[in-house]
Amino acid sequence: MRKFIYIMLLFAIATWSAHAGGYQVRLQGQKQTGIGLIGTPFNFGASSMFYNPGALSMMKNKYDFSLGASFIMGKAVFQKDATDYQAKTDNPIGTPFYFYGAGKITDKLAVGLGVYTPFGTSTKWDDDWAGQMLIQNISLQAIYYQLTASYQINEKIGIGAGFVYATGKVKLNKALPYNNSEVNLEGNTSNIGFNVGIYFKPNDKFSFGIDYRSKIIMKMEDGDATFTVPSALSSNLPKDNKFDAELPMPANLDFGLAFNVNEKLTLAAEVNWVMWSTYDSLIFTFKESGDLLNTANPREYKDSWIIRIGGQYKLNDKLTFRAGGYYDPTPTNEKYFNPETISLNTTGLTLGLSYQPIENLSIDLSYLHLFGQEAEKAYEPDNFSGKYKTQVSIPGIGISYSF
Amino acid sequence: MKYRYLLYILSLAILTACEPKIDEFSPSKGSADFTTYLAFGNSLTAGYADNALYSGGQENSYPNILANQFKTVGMQGDFKQPLMPTNNGVGVELISTGLFFHTKYILGYATDCLGQQSLAPVFADPDASQSDLQTQLFTSVADQGPFNNIGVAGLKSYEAISPICQFNPYYARFKSPDANFVLEEIPKINPTFFTLWLGANDVLRYATAGGAGDSITSMPLFSSSMDAIITSLTQYGTKGAIANVPHITSIPFFNTIPYNAIVLTDQGLVDALNLGYVPYNAFMEAMGMEYRINFQLGANPMVIADPTIPLPDSLAMLKIRQIKNTELVLLSIPQDSIKCAYWGSQIPVPDQFTLSESEIAAISNAIDNYNIKIKDLASLHPVALVDMNTYLNEFKSGMVFDGINFNVKFIEGGLFSLDGVHLNHRGYALIANYFIKDINRTFNANIPQVNITDYPGVQFP
């Protein structure tokens, strides 16, 4: 057990990646991940902070802790238009992680702290690949720290809200069209946001949830831009420069419904409205040589609707099985599809297992497999087009303990 | 024990992480036969760049790039090119004292007459000896032939069918012993597929001489020469591709030095110059001619020699005028002469360094007619027409491929090599892709294009 946590934490230091739904990753609880990433209509203890803070006040015990990580092993393949050229990404294993701790102050009021990573991407192409002028590698990571309060209005309704402090880190490399030239951009930032949720359980058969997470714009100021260019160009492109940019973490509105068929079997469905249309363009403003370097790169994402279904079967007091699936249409614009974020229309299939050696402890395993549909995409401003396809395996492990 | 079980599940999941696959490109030759490929043309075909023929340029010639791609659709054997022995190569100019040999250009730093250092094309080896360079160029490589790339630098259409081309060292160095001119090299290879891109020199040599030397090939001569060449190439029903002639006046060689390069910042100098031209202006007024020379603060049009001004030869020194903004100054103009020897202000720029409106019109008119002829040839023979004129014209307003911006500017435009006339390696790769596109379309073939980023552009120091 200890070894597992150790390994998990070790991986959590590495960056992580996802190939679905822009750069959003909804792997914030292994139980939810196993059931098709559905969380809004459930009360799965402390991890409700992310999925639906309204459900947190419904937790059964006085204290609940949950910790886990997933291991994203994603590959994308690219076939360049009109050529026999193919390239594959060589992404590092991504490790989104979460930690939640919650306690009940009174029977009706619960508070908690959560740390989780709902956005990120890590894509690594070969340095000399055909799209080197667009991107060579990128790693983007947001960590959310959330303080949560949840109140049980009555036995049927819980409401909750969280205050989010988010930190973001981005690092990217791309080639420049001169001999042995590249630029490296790196920066950190932070901002705040919130989430709110309502959990409603009218009877033993049904439960509903609605959750909203606000948009957080990651504003990068004075990031480090390092240019490697031939000396003849160094007066135009100084080696050390600073840049400003901003990247939105879009708002999500989630509706979920769960139905207990019997004591053992539960079925659930959820839709997520992800408000990606806020991601209109990626603008870089440089402190020096701005007239030469500043760029406004269109992205023109559109909102996406993710549809999820899942089920869970409680075999006995010790074992619970889960399965689910979803369809996550890409928010990207097919004219402005940049290989920095290889987000395709994606089908996800999930499996999950919880093992409870004792009543208060649950070891949760999940497995998510993503199939990114092959599609012809172009980034028109750079006249770069071809077919992309992705496949991602994401095993995950977590534990939760309550008392 | 249970935990070990979990570990197994986790490892299994990691192992099953599978690879996404996309169907590979499937090449096809369509209705053409690429078994043996022959490239016929001029310096552009030879891979000439940076003002020299050199091995690295030849390896990135568009025919060599095409040949590599043709291998995917059945090309057999090697694509042989008459490679130069060195990567510095040899270029040659005719100067007053005879032939001047030099290596290719690289981008380096040059110091001008004012002592200012700037980025400029410089010879890769400025100390290379004339005799060594001459030996490199004049040593025959015919015994390594026959060659699939018979592009000859400087070749005009009619020269390809005339023994006169034996005087061109770029032909002489690979000429087969029993061939008298380039056309007679065709049967040595017996191609099943050819490319033909010829005609640029029929106007270019006149244009780069500023219209003051050489001449534009007449339409009848161009037509009959091209007829003879295409007849020979297609005589066994051989298929191929023919590219037309780009409007050469858009190349950096004619568009880098501005017409108004005389920048004056001192009113005293302006007044002195204007005073100096008072007699000229008075004379022209008296003659009823509209020519006037006038300077002011800022950028001024150069004063140039114009032998077409209708004055008797005895008044040659008055056959000068200020250049118009529609006229072109050649990259070959000695820029130090403008900066330090009063060219363009007190001394008229010699005619060989400028193209006048009428010269530009003559060039343009000839190219239009050549291209009509080439289009006719393409319709009469089983060949793909590669409309290179239109393709290259698009670069005037800028093009982008795989995130690399291209335009027709000298050095920074990314398309042309350091001579401002020929393309750089990346530019030749683009040319190859245009050929492939039109070959695919015409013969219903599916030949893969190349990745532009695999080919180097101008190398900055």
Short mmCIF file of C-alpha atoms in Angstrom, two decimals, chain B:
data_model
loop_
_atom_site.label_atom_id
_atom_site.label_comp_id
_atom_site.label_asym_id
_atom_site.label_seq_id
_atom_site.Cartn_x
_atom_site.Cartn_y
_atom_site.Cartn_z
CA MET B 1 -1.44 -10.36 -1.27
CA LYS B 2 -4.39 -8.51 -2.61
CA TYR B 3 -2.17 -5.55 -3.42
CA ARG B 4 0.01 -7.59 -5.65
CA TYR B 5 -3.12 -8.52 -7.52
CA LEU B 6 -3.83 -4.83 -8.02
CA LEU B 7 -0.32 -4.30 -9.27
CA TYR B 8 -0.90 -6.96 -11.92
CA ILE B 9 -4.02 -5.22 -13.13
CA LEU B 10 -2.18 -1.93 -13.32
CA SER B 11 0.72 -3.42 -15.29
CA LEU B 12 -1.67 -5.13 -17.64
CA ALA B 13 -3.40 -1.87 -18.32
CA ILE B 14 -0.10 -0.19 -19.07
CA LEU B 15 0.92 -2.98 -21.44
CA THR B 16 -2.31 -2.79 -23.38
CA ALA B 17 -1.68 0.88 -24.21
CA CYS B 18 -1.83 0.53 -27.95
CA GLU B 19 -0.64 2.63 -30.80
CA PRO B 20 -2.97 4.61 -33.00
CA LYS B 21 -2.51 3.82 -36.68
CA ILE B 22 -3.38 5.73 -39.82
CA ASP B 23 -3.32 4.03 -43.21
CA GLU B 24 -0.05 4.80 -44.94
CA PHE B 25 0.05 6.90 -48.07
CA SER B 26 -0.36 4.63 -51.07
CA PRO B 27 1.70 5.83 -54.02
CA SER B 28 0.61 5.07 -57.56
CA LYS B 29 2.05 5.91 -60.93
CA GLY B 30 -1.28 6.43 -62.63
CA SER B 31 -1.00 6.35 -66.38
CA ALA B 32 2.65 7.41 -66.52
CA ASP B 33 5.79 5.31 -66.45
CA PHE B 34 8.53 6.60 -64.17
CA THR B 35 11.05 3.80 -64.76
CA THR B 36 13.68 6.13 -66.23
CA TYR B 37 13.48 9.85 -65.59
CA LEU B 38 15.28 12.58 -67.53
CA ALA B 39 15.37 16.24 -66.54
CA PHE B 40 15.91 18.77 -69.31
CA GLY B 41 16.38 22.46 -68.63
CA ASN B 42 18.65 25.26 -67.57
CA SER B 43 20.33 26.33 -64.33
CA LEU B 44 17.10 25.89 -62.37
CA THR B 45 17.07 22.25 -63.44
CA ALA B 46 20.80 21.80 -62.84
CA GLY B 47 20.34 22.89 -59.21
CA TYR B 48 22.37 26.05 -59.64
CA ALA B 49 22.11 28.30 -56.59
CA ASP B 50 24.05 30.98 -54.74
CA ASN B 51 25.67 32.05 -58.00
CA ALA B 52 27.42 28.73 -58.59
CA LEU B 53 26.93 25.11 -59.46
CA TYR B 54 27.95 23.10 -56.41
CA SER B 55 27.39 19.56 -55.23
CA GLY B 56 25.07 20.47 -52.33
CA GLY B 57 22.90 22.52 -54.65
CA GLN B 58 22.76 19.71 -57.19
CA GLU B 59 21.75 17.22 -54.51
CA ASN B 60 18.82 19.51 -53.72
CA SER B 61 17.94 20.18 -57.35
CA TYR B 62 14.25 19.77 -58.00
CA PRO B 63 14.92 16.88 -60.44
CA ASN B 64 16.87 15.03 -57.76
CA ILE B 65 14.07 15.65 -55.26
CA LEU B 66 11.54 14.45 -57.84
CA ALA B 67 13.62 11.35 -58.60
CA ASN B 68 13.55 10.38 -54.94
CA GLN B 69 9.78 10.65 -54.94
CA PHE B 70 9.50 8.80 -58.27
CA LYS B 71 11.20 5.84 -56.58
CA THR B 72 7.92 5.26 -54.75
CA VAL B 73 6.19 4.76 -58.11
CA GLY B 74 8.63 2.54 -59.92
CA MET B 75 11.70 4.57 -60.84
CA GLN B 76 14.59 2.17 -61.35
CA GLY B 77 18.29 2.67 -60.87
CA ASP B 78 20.11 5.80 -59.83
CA PHE B 79 19.25 9.30 -60.89
CA LYS B 80 22.64 10.44 -62.17
CA GLN B 81 23.65 14.07 -62.05
CA PRO B 82 26.94 15.54 -63.26
CA LEU B 83 27.99 16.49 -59.74
CA MET B 84 30.59 19.17 -59.21
CA PRO B 85 33.62 17.92 -57.27
CA THR B 86 33.14 20.37 -54.39
CA ASN B 87 30.41 21.89 -52.29
CA ASN B 88 31.85 25.36 -52.88
CA GLY B 89 31.34 24.83 -56.58
CA VAL B 90 32.13 27.19 -59.40
CA GLY B 91 30.43 30.19 -60.93
CA VAL B 92 31.83 32.14 -63.83
CA GLU B 93 31.32 35.66 -65.15
CA LEU B 94 32.55 37.34 -68.27
CA ILE B 95 34.39 40.50 -67.26
CA SER B 96 36.46 42.96 -69.23
CA THR B 97 39.66 40.99 -68.66
CA GLY B 98 38.17 37.62 -69.53
CA LEU B 99 36.55 34.94 -67.43
CA PHE B 100 36.30 35.36 -63.68
CA PHE B 101 35.74 32.19 -61.67
CA HIS B 102 34.44 32.15 -58.14
CA THR B 103 32.90 29.85 -55.55
CA LYS B 104 29.28 29.94 -54.43
CA TYR B 105 28.04 32.67 -52.15
CA ILE B 106 27.43 32.20 -48.49
CA LEU B 107 25.90 34.74 -46.17
CA GLY B 108 28.61 36.62 -44.36
CA TYR B 109 29.69 40.10 -43.45
CA ALA B 110 30.95 42.60 -45.96
CA THR B 111 32.48 45.97 -45.23
CA ASP B 112 31.45 48.77 -47.55
CA CYS B 113 33.37 51.86 -48.66
CA LEU B 114 32.11 53.76 -45.62
CA GLY B 115 33.59 51.14 -43.32
CA GLN B 116 30.18 49.83 -42.34
CA GLN B 117 29.80 46.12 -41.89
CA SER B 118 26.61 44.41 -42.95
CA LEU B 119 25.17 41.01 -43.68
CA ALA B 120 25.74 40.24 -47.35
CA PRO B 121 26.49 37.42 -49.76
CA VAL B 122 30.23 36.76 -49.82
CA PHE B 123 32.20 34.09 -51.63
CA ALA B 124 32.47 30.85 -49.65
CA ASP B 125 36.17 30.80 -50.43
CA PRO B 126 37.32 34.25 -51.55
CA ASP B 127 40.89 33.00 -51.88
CA ALA B 128 40.15 30.08 -54.18
CA SER B 129 42.61 30.19 -57.07
CA GLN B 130 41.34 30.94 -60.55
CA SER B 131 43.14 27.97 -62.01
CA ASP B 132 41.71 25.53 -59.45
CA LEU B 133 38.19 26.77 -60.07
CA GLN B 134 38.74 26.66 -63.79
CA THR B 135 39.99 23.09 -63.56
CA GLN B 136 36.96 22.09 -61.51
CA LEU B 137 34.62 23.51 -64.08
CA PHE B 138 36.46 22.38 -67.18
CA THR B 139 37.21 18.81 -66.15
CA SER B 140 34.92 16.47 -68.00
CA VAL B 141 32.80 14.06 -65.99
CA ALA B 142 31.35 12.50 -69.12
CA ASP B 143 32.83 9.10 -68.24
CA GLN B 144 30.49 8.95 -65.24
CA GLY B 145 27.48 9.43 -67.54
CA PRO B 146 25.09 9.19 -69.15
CA PHE B 147 23.27 11.60 -66.92
CA ASN B 148 19.60 11.81 -66.02
CA ASN B 149 19.81 15.48 -65.17
CA ILE B 150 21.00 17.30 -68.26
CA GLY B 151 20.10 20.77 -67.04
CA VAL B 152 22.69 23.29 -68.21
CA ALA B 153 23.23 26.60 -66.47
CA GLY B 154 22.64 29.54 -68.77
CA LEU B 155 21.02 27.47 -71.51
CA LYS B 156 18.59 29.18 -73.87
CA SER B 157 15.98 27.26 -75.81
CA TYR B 158 17.74 27.46 -79.18
CA GLU B 159 21.15 26.68 -77.70
CA ALA B 160 19.88 23.26 -76.67
CA ILE B 161 19.63 22.28 -80.33
CA SER B 162 22.76 23.98 -81.56
CA PRO B 163 26.46 23.11 -81.26
CA ILE B 164 26.92 26.59 -79.81
CA CYS B 165 26.16 25.10 -76.41
CA GLN B 166 29.51 23.30 -76.47
CA PHE B 167 31.01 26.66 -75.55
CA ASN B 168 29.01 26.62 -72.35
CA PRO B 169 31.36 25.02 -69.78
CA TYR B 170 28.40 23.72 -67.80
CA TYR B 171 27.46 21.61 -70.80
CA ALA B 172 30.96 20.86 -71.99
CA ARG B 173 31.84 19.26 -68.65
CA PHE B 174 29.35 16.42 -69.08
CA LYS B 175 28.83 16.35 -72.86
CA SER B 176 28.85 12.82 -74.27
CA PRO B 177 31.68 12.36 -76.75
CA ASP B 178 29.33 11.72 -79.67
CA ALA B 179 26.76 14.37 -78.81
CA ASN B 180 26.93 17.83 -80.34
CA PHE B 181 24.33 19.57 -78.24
CA VAL B 182 22.09 19.00 -75.26
CA LEU B 183 19.24 17.55 -77.31
CA GLU B 184 21.49 14.71 -78.42
CA GLU B 185 21.89 13.64 -74.79
CA ILE B 186 18.27 12.47 -74.65
CA PRO B 187 18.75 9.08 -76.37
CA LYS B 188 21.65 8.26 -74.05
CA ILE B 189 19.09 7.89 -71.29
CA ASN B 190 16.05 6.89 -73.28
CA PRO B 191 13.65 8.20 -70.67
CA THR B 192 10.18 6.88 -69.92
CA PHE B 193 9.36 10.16 -68.22
CA PHE B 194 10.82 13.64 -68.53
CA THR B 195 10.53 17.12 -67.12
CA LEU B 196 11.25 20.16 -69.24
CA TRP B 197 11.69 23.63 -67.80
CA LEU B 198 13.36 25.92 -70.28
CA GLY B 199 12.94 29.45 -71.56
CA ALA B 200 13.89 31.61 -68.62
CA ASN B 201 17.35 32.39 -70.02
CA ASP B 202 15.78 33.48 -73.29
CA VAL B 203 14.82 36.63 -71.41
CA LEU B 204 16.94 36.44 -68.27
CA ARG B 205 20.32 36.91 -69.86
CA TYR B 206 18.99 40.06 -71.55
CA ALA B 207 17.41 41.21 -68.29
CA THR B 208 20.44 40.62 -66.10
CA ALA B 209 22.47 42.60 -68.63
CA GLY B 210 20.10 45.48 -67.96
CA GLY B 211 18.88 45.23 -71.53
CA ALA B 212 22.26 46.59 -72.56
CA GLY B 213 23.68 43.34 -73.85
CA ASP B 214 22.42 39.99 -75.08
CA SER B 215 18.96 39.82 -76.63
CA ILE B 216 15.54 38.37 -76.09
CA THR B 217 15.01 35.22 -78.11
CA SER B 218 12.53 35.93 -80.87
CA MET B 219 9.23 34.14 -80.78
CA PRO B 220 9.77 32.14 -83.99
CA LEU B 221 13.16 30.94 -82.76
CA PHE B 222 11.77 30.04 -79.34
CA SER B 223 8.84 28.20 -80.94
CA SER B 224 10.86 26.14 -83.35
CA SER B 225 13.43 25.29 -80.68
CA MET B 226 10.81 24.17 -78.23
CA ASP B 227 9.07 22.16 -80.94
CA ALA B 228 12.30 20.35 -81.71
CA ILE B 229 12.97 19.64 -78.04
CA ILE B 230 9.50 18.37 -77.20
CA THR B 231 9.41 16.29 -80.36
CA SER B 232 12.62 14.62 -79.40
CA LEU B 233 11.49 14.06 -75.80
CA THR B 234 8.10 12.62 -76.69
CA GLN B 235 9.09 10.70 -79.81
CA TYR B 236 8.24 7.28 -78.35
CA GLY B 237 5.08 8.60 -76.73
CA THR B 238 7.10 9.39 -73.65
CA LYS B 239 5.14 11.28 -71.04
CA GLY B 240 6.45 14.15 -69.01
CA ALA B 241 5.86 17.53 -67.46
CA ILE B 242 6.63 20.93 -68.89
CA ALA B 243 6.87 24.03 -66.77
CA ASN B 244 6.36 27.52 -68.11
CA VAL B 245 8.48 30.62 -67.63
CA PRO B 246 8.03 32.75 -64.51
CA HIS B 247 7.91 36.51 -64.80
CA ILE B 248 11.52 37.03 -63.93
CA THR B 249 11.22 40.72 -63.16
CA SER B 250 9.67 39.75 -59.79
CA ILE B 251 12.85 38.06 -58.58
CA PRO B 252 15.03 39.72 -55.92
CA PHE B 253 17.75 40.45 -58.46
CA PHE B 254 15.54 43.19 -59.89
CA ASN B 255 13.75 44.27 -56.73
CA THR B 256 16.28 44.68 -53.97
CA ILE B 257 17.93 48.02 -54.78
CA PRO B 258 15.25 50.69 -54.66
CA TYR B 259 14.90 53.07 -57.59
CA ASN B 260 15.19 55.98 -55.14
CA ALA B 261 18.35 54.85 -53.41
CA ILE B 262 19.85 58.36 -53.40
CA VAL B 263 19.10 59.52 -49.88
CA LEU B 264 20.03 63.14 -49.21
CA THR B 265 20.01 64.63 -45.75
CA ASP B 266 21.92 67.84 -46.39
CA GLN B 267 20.17 70.80 -48.03
CA GLY B 268 23.53 72.14 -49.18
CA LEU B 269 24.15 68.98 -51.17
CA VAL B 270 20.63 69.08 -52.60
CA ASP B 271 21.18 72.64 -53.76
CA ALA B 272 24.58 71.83 -55.23
CA LEU B 273 23.18 68.89 -57.20
CA ASN B 274 20.26 70.91 -58.48
CA LEU B 275 22.61 73.70 -59.48
CA GLY B 276 24.71 71.19 -61.37
CA TYR B 277 21.70 70.02 -63.38
CA VAL B 278 20.46 73.53 -64.27
CA PRO B 279 22.11 73.37 -67.71
CA TYR B 280 20.67 69.88 -68.33
CA ASN B 281 17.17 71.01 -67.43
CA ALA B 282 17.51 74.12 -69.54
CA PHE B 283 18.76 72.07 -72.47
CA MET B 284 15.89 69.61 -72.24
CA GLU B 285 13.41 72.45 -72.02
CA ALA B 286 14.94 74.04 -75.09
CA MET B 287 14.72 70.70 -76.91
CA GLY B 288 11.06 70.42 -75.98
CA MET B 289 11.76 67.25 -74.07
CA GLU B 290 10.15 66.48 -70.73
CA TYR B 291 13.22 65.10 -68.98
CA ARG B 292 14.14 67.02 -65.80
CA ILE B 293 16.53 66.15 -63.01
CA ASN B 294 15.64 67.43 -59.59
CA PHE B 295 16.76 66.48 -56.09
CA GLN B 296 15.24 67.15 -52.72
CA LEU B 297 15.79 66.11 -49.13
CA GLY B 298 15.01 62.43 -48.60
CA ALA B 299 15.01 59.57 -51.09
CA ASN B 300 15.58 60.53 -54.71
CA PRO B 301 15.36 58.53 -57.93
CA MET B 302 18.76 57.68 -59.35
CA VAL B 303 20.14 59.46 -62.36
CA ILE B 304 20.68 56.79 -65.01
CA ALA B 305 22.06 56.57 -68.50
CA ASP B 306 19.35 56.02 -71.09
CA PRO B 307 20.74 55.45 -74.60
CA THR B 308 17.22 55.51 -76.00
CA ILE B 309 16.84 59.26 -75.42
CA PRO B 310 16.60 60.60 -78.98
CA LEU B 311 19.70 62.75 -79.07
CA PRO B 312 22.69 62.49 -81.36
CA ASP B 313 25.59 60.36 -80.10
CA SER B 314 27.72 63.44 -79.80
CA LEU B 315 25.47 64.45 -76.91
CA ALA B 316 25.76 61.03 -75.19
CA MET B 317 26.54 62.71 -71.88
CA LEU B 318 23.08 64.26 -71.96
CA LYS B 319 21.34 60.93 -72.59
CA ILE B 320 20.56 60.66 -68.94
CA ARG B 321 17.45 61.02 -66.81
CA GLN B 322 16.06 60.14 -63.40
CA ILE B 323 14.76 56.60 -63.13
CA LYS B 324 11.00 56.07 -62.78
CA ASN B 325 9.46 54.25 -59.87
CA THR B 326 8.20 51.60 -62.27
CA GLU B 327 11.73 50.83 -63.44
CA LEU B 328 14.18 48.43 -61.89
CA VAL B 329 17.71 48.59 -60.57
CA LEU B 330 19.74 45.39 -60.74
CA LEU B 331 21.36 43.69 -57.78
CA SER B 332 24.61 43.63 -59.79
CA ILE B 333 25.06 47.38 -59.38
CA PRO B 334 28.22 48.12 -57.38
CA GLN B 335 26.63 49.56 -54.28
CA ASP B 336 29.83 51.19 -53.13
CA SER B 337 29.64 53.32 -56.26
CA ILE B 338 26.31 54.70 -55.10
CA LYS B 339 27.54 55.23 -51.56
CA CYS B 340 30.98 56.66 -52.30
CA ALA B 341 31.40 57.43 -56.01
CA TYR B 342 28.31 59.58 -56.59
CA TRP B 343 26.61 57.07 -58.89
CA GLY B 344 22.98 58.01 -59.34
CA SER B 345 23.52 61.60 -58.29
CA GLN B 346 26.52 63.22 -59.99
CA ILE B 347 27.35 60.25 -62.19
CA PRO B 348 24.62 58.46 -64.12
CA VAL B 349 24.22 54.76 -63.40
CA PRO B 350 25.33 52.83 -66.51
CA ASP B 351 22.54 51.32 -68.55
CA GLN B 352 23.56 47.72 -67.80
CA PHE B 353 22.39 48.10 -64.20
CA THR B 354 18.81 49.16 -64.84
CA LEU B 355 15.76 47.99 -66.71
CA SER B 356 13.63 50.69 -68.25
CA GLU B 357 9.88 50.55 -68.67
CA SER B 358 10.21 49.56 -72.29
CA GLU B 359 12.77 46.86 -71.52
CA ILE B 360 10.51 45.47 -68.79
CA ALA B 361 7.59 45.51 -71.21
CA ALA B 362 9.63 43.66 -73.84
CA ILE B 363 10.63 41.00 -71.30
CA SER B 364 7.12 40.65 -70.02
CA ASN B 365 5.69 40.43 -73.50
CA ALA B 366 8.18 37.75 -74.51
CA ILE B 367 7.38 35.66 -71.43
CA ASP B 368 3.66 35.88 -72.11
CA ASN B 369 4.25 34.67 -75.64
CA TYR B 370 6.60 31.89 -74.54
CA ASN B 371 3.97 30.71 -72.10
CA ILE B 372 1.29 30.66 -74.76
CA LYS B 373 3.61 28.46 -76.80
CA ILE B 374 4.33 26.20 -73.82
CA LYS B 375 0.63 25.85 -73.14
CA ASP B 376 0.13 24.84 -76.79
CA LEU B 377 2.87 22.25 -76.50
CA ALA B 378 1.26 20.86 -73.38
CA SER B 379 -2.05 20.47 -75.14
CA LEU B 380 -0.48 18.74 -78.14
CA HIS B 381 1.63 16.25 -76.22
CA PRO B 382 1.06 13.80 -73.37
CA VAL B 383 2.53 16.13 -70.79
CA ALA B 384 1.51 17.82 -67.57
CA LEU B 385 1.64 21.61 -67.69
CA VAL B 386 3.19 23.06 -64.58
CA ASP B 387 2.12 26.68 -64.42
CA MET B 388 5.21 27.83 -62.57
CA ASN B 389 4.58 31.41 -63.59
CA THR B 390 1.32 31.49 -61.65
CA TYR B 391 2.73 29.52 -58.74
CA LEU B 392 5.75 31.77 -58.30
CA ASN B 393 3.66 34.87 -58.85
CA GLU B 394 1.72 33.97 -55.71
CA PHE B 395 4.86 34.45 -53.66
CA LYS B 396 4.83 38.17 -54.42
CA SER B 397 2.13 38.63 -51.80
CA GLY B 398 3.65 36.01 -49.50
CA MET B 399 2.96 32.32 -49.03
CA VAL B 400 3.24 30.02 -46.06
CA PHE B 401 4.04 26.31 -46.00
CA ASP B 402 4.21 24.31 -42.77
CA GLY B 403 4.59 27.49 -40.77
CA ILE B 404 7.42 28.93 -42.87
CA ASN B 405 6.72 32.26 -44.51
CA PHE B 406 7.98 32.87 -48.01
CA ASN B 407 8.07 35.92 -50.22
CA VAL B 408 10.22 37.25 -53.03
CA LYS B 409 12.42 39.49 -50.87
CA PHE B 410 16.17 39.03 -51.08
CA ILE B 411 17.60 36.81 -48.30
CA GLU B 412 14.78 37.29 -45.80
CA GLY B 413 12.11 36.07 -48.24
CA GLY B 414 13.24 32.49 -47.74
CA LEU B 415 12.64 31.43 -51.33
CA PHE B 416 15.63 32.61 -53.34
CA SER B 417 19.28 31.81 -52.91
CA LEU B 418 21.98 34.42 -52.40
CA ASP B 419 22.27 35.30 -56.08
CA GLY B 420 18.75 36.70 -56.08
CA VAL B 421 17.94 34.78 -59.27
CA HIS B 422 17.94 31.08 -58.41
CA LEU B 423 16.00 29.40 -55.66
CA ASN B 424 17.47 28.10 -52.45
CA HIS B 425 17.16 24.44 -51.42
CA ARG B 426 13.82 25.01 -49.76
CA GLY B 427 12.63 26.90 -52.81
CA TYR B 428 13.60 24.00 -55.08
CA ALA B 429 11.68 21.64 -52.80
CA LEU B 430 8.60 23.81 -53.34
CA ILE B 431 9.21 23.62 -57.09
CA ALA B 432 9.38 19.83 -56.84
CA ASN B 433 6.04 19.80 -55.02
CA TYR B 434 4.41 21.90 -57.75
CA PHE B 435 5.69 19.42 -60.35
CA ILE B 436 4.32 16.52 -58.32
CA LYS B 437 0.94 18.17 -57.89
CA ASP B 438 0.49 18.70 -61.62
CA ILE B 439 1.93 15.30 -62.57
CA ASN B 440 -0.51 13.67 -60.14
CA ARG B 441 -3.43 15.62 -61.54
CA THR B 442 -2.56 14.99 -65.20
CA PHE B 443 -1.69 11.30 -65.01
CA ASN B 444 -4.04 10.39 -62.19
CA ALA B 445 -1.00 9.39 -60.20
CA ASN B 446 -0.36 9.60 -56.48
CA ILE B 447 3.23 10.59 -55.90
CA PRO B 448 4.04 11.84 -52.42
CA GLN B 449 5.14 15.44 -52.04
CA VAL B 450 8.13 16.30 -49.89
CA ASN B 451 8.30 17.99 -46.52
CA ILE B 452 9.48 21.55 -46.98
CA THR B 453 11.00 21.65 -43.50
CA ASP B 454 13.42 18.88 -44.51
CA TYR B 455 15.20 21.31 -46.84
CA PRO B 456 17.40 24.13 -45.59
CA GLY B 457 16.77 27.76 -46.38
CA VAL B 458 19.35 30.53 -46.35
CA GLN B 459 22.01 29.80 -43.74
CA PHE B 460 22.63 32.76 -41.48
CA PRO B 461 26.05 33.11 -39.85
#
